[in-house]
JSON list of C-alpha atoms in Angstrom, two decimals:
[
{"chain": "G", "resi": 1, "resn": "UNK", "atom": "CA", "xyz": [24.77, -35.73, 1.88]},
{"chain": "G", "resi": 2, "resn": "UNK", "atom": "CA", "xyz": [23.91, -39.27, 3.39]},
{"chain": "G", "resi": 3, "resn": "UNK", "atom": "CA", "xyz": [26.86, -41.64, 2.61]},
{"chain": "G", "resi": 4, "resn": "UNK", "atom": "CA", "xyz": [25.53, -45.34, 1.70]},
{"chain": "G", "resi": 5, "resn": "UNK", "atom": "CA", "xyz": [28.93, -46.73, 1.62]},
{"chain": "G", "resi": 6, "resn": "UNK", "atom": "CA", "xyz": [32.65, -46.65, 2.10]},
{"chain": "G", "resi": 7, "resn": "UNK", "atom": "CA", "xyz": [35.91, -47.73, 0.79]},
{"chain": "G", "resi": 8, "resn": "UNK", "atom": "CA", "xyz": [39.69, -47.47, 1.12]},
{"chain": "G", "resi": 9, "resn": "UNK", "atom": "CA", "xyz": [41.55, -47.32, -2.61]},
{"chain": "G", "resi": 10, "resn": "UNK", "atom": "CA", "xyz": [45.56, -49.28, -2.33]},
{"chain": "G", "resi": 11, "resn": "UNK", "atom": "CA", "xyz": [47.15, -47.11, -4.81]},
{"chain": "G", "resi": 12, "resn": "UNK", "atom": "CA", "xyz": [50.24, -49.62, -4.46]},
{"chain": "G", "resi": 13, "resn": "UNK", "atom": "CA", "xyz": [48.21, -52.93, -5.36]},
{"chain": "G", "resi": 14, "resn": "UNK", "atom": "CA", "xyz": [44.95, -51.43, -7.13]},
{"chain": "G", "resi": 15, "resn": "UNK", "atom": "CA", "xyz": [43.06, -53.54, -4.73]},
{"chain": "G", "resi": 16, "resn": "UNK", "atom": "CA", "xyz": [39.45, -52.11, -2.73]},
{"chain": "G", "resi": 17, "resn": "UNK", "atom": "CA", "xyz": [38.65, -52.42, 0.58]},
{"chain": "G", "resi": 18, "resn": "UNK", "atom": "CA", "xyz": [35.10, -51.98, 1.77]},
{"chain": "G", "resi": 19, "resn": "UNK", "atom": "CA", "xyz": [34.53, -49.78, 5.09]},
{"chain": "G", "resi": 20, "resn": "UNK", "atom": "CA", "xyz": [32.08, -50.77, 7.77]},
{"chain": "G", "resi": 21, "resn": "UNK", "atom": "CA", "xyz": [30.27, -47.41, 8.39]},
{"chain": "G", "resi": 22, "resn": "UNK", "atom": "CA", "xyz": [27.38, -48.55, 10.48]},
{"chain": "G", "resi": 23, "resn": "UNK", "atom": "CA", "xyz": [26.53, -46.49, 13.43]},
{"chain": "G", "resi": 24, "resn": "UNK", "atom": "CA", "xyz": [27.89, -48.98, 16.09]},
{"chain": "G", "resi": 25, "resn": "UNK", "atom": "CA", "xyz": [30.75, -49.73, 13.77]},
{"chain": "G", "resi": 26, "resn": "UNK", "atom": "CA", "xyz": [32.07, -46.05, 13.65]},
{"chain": "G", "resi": 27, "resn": "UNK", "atom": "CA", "xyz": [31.26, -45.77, 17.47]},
{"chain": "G", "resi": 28, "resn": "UNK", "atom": "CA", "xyz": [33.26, -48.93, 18.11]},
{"chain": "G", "resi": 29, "resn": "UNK", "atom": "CA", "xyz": [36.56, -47.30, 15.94]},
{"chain": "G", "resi": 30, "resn": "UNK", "atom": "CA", "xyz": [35.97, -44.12, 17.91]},
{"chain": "G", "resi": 31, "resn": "UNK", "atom": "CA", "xyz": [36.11, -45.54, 21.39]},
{"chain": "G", "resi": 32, "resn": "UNK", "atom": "CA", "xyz": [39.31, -47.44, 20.04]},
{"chain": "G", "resi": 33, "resn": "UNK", "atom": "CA", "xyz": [40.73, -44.27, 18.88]},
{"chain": "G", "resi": 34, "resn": "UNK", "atom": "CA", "xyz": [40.23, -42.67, 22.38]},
{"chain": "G", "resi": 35, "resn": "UNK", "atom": "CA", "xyz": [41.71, -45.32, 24.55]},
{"chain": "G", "resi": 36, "resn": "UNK", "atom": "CA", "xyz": [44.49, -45.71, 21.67]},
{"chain": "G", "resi": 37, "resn": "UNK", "atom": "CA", "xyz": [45.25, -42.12, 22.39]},
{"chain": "G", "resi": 38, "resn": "UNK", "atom": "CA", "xyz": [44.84, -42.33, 26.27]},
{"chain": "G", "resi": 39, "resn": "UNK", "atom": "CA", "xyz": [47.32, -45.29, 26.26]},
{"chain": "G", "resi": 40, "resn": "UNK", "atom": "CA", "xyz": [49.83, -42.70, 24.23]},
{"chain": "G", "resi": 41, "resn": "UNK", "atom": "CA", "xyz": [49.34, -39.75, 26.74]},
{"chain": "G", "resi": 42, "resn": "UNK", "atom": "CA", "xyz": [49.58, -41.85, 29.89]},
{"chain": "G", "resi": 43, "resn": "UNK", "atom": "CA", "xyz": [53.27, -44.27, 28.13]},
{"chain": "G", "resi": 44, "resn": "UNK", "atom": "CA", "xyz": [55.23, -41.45, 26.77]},
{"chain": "G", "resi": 45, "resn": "UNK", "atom": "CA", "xyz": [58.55, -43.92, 27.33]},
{"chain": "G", "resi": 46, "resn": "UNK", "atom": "CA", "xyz": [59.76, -46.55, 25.51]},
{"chain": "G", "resi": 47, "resn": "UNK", "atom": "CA", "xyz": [60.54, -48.26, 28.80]},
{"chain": "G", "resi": 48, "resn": "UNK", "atom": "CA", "xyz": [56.83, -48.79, 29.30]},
{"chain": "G", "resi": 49, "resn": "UNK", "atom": "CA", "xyz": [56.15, -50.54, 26.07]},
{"chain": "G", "resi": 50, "resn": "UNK", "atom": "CA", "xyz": [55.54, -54.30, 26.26]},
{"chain": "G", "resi": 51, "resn": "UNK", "atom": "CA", "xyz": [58.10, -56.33, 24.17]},
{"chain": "G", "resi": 52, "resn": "UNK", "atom": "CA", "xyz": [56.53, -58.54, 21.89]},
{"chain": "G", "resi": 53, "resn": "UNK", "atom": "CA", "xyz": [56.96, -62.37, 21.96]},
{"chain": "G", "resi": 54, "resn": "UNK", "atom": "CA", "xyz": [56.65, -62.47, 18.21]},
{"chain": "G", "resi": 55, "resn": "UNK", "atom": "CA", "xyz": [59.65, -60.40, 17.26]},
{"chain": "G", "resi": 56, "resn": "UNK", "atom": "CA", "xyz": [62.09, -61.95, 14.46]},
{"chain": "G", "resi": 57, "resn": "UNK", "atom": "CA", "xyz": [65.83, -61.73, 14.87]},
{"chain": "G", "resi": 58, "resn": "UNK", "atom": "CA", "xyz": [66.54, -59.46, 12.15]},
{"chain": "G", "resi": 59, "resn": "UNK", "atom": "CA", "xyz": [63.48, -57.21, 12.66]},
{"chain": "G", "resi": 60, "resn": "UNK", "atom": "CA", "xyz": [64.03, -53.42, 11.61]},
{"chain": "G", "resi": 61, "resn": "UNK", "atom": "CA", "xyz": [62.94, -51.95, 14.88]},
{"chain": "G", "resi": 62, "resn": "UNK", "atom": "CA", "xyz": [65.20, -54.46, 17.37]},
{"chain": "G", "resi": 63, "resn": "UNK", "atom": "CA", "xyz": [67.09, -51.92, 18.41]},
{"chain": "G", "resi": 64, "resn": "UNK", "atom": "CA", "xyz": [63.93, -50.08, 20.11]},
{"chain": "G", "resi": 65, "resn": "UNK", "atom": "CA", "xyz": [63.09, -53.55, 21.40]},
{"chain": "G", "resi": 66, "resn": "UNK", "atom": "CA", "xyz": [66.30, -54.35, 22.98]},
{"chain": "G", "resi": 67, "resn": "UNK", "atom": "CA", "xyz": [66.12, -50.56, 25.05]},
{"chain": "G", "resi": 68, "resn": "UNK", "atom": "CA", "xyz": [64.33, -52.35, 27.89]}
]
């Protein structure tokens, strides 16, 4: 079956998001996935996560920010 088009369904808000499926689109999410999952393998502690300069003071996952 060829597939001409995609889509993700919010069941939360009703609302439909169209999916780039091209070939260099899907390539492009698949070498993302593989360095996403790299990164994960090689920074197994929380240490080694990056804080962000964005947080907000009463943001739910402080506590993991504040380990470093």
């Amino acid at each position: 079956m060829e597939i001409e088009r995609a889509a993700i369904l919010f069941l939360e808000t009703g609302e439909l998001e169209e999916i780039d499926i091209s070939r260099e689109s899907l390539e492009k999410n698949y070498e993302d996935i593989k360095g996403f999952i790299q990164f994960i393998n090689e920074n197994n502690s929380i240490e080694q996560y990056k804080k962000s300069e964005e947080c907000e003071e009463y943001c739910e996952y402080s506590i993991l920010c504040n380990i470093n």
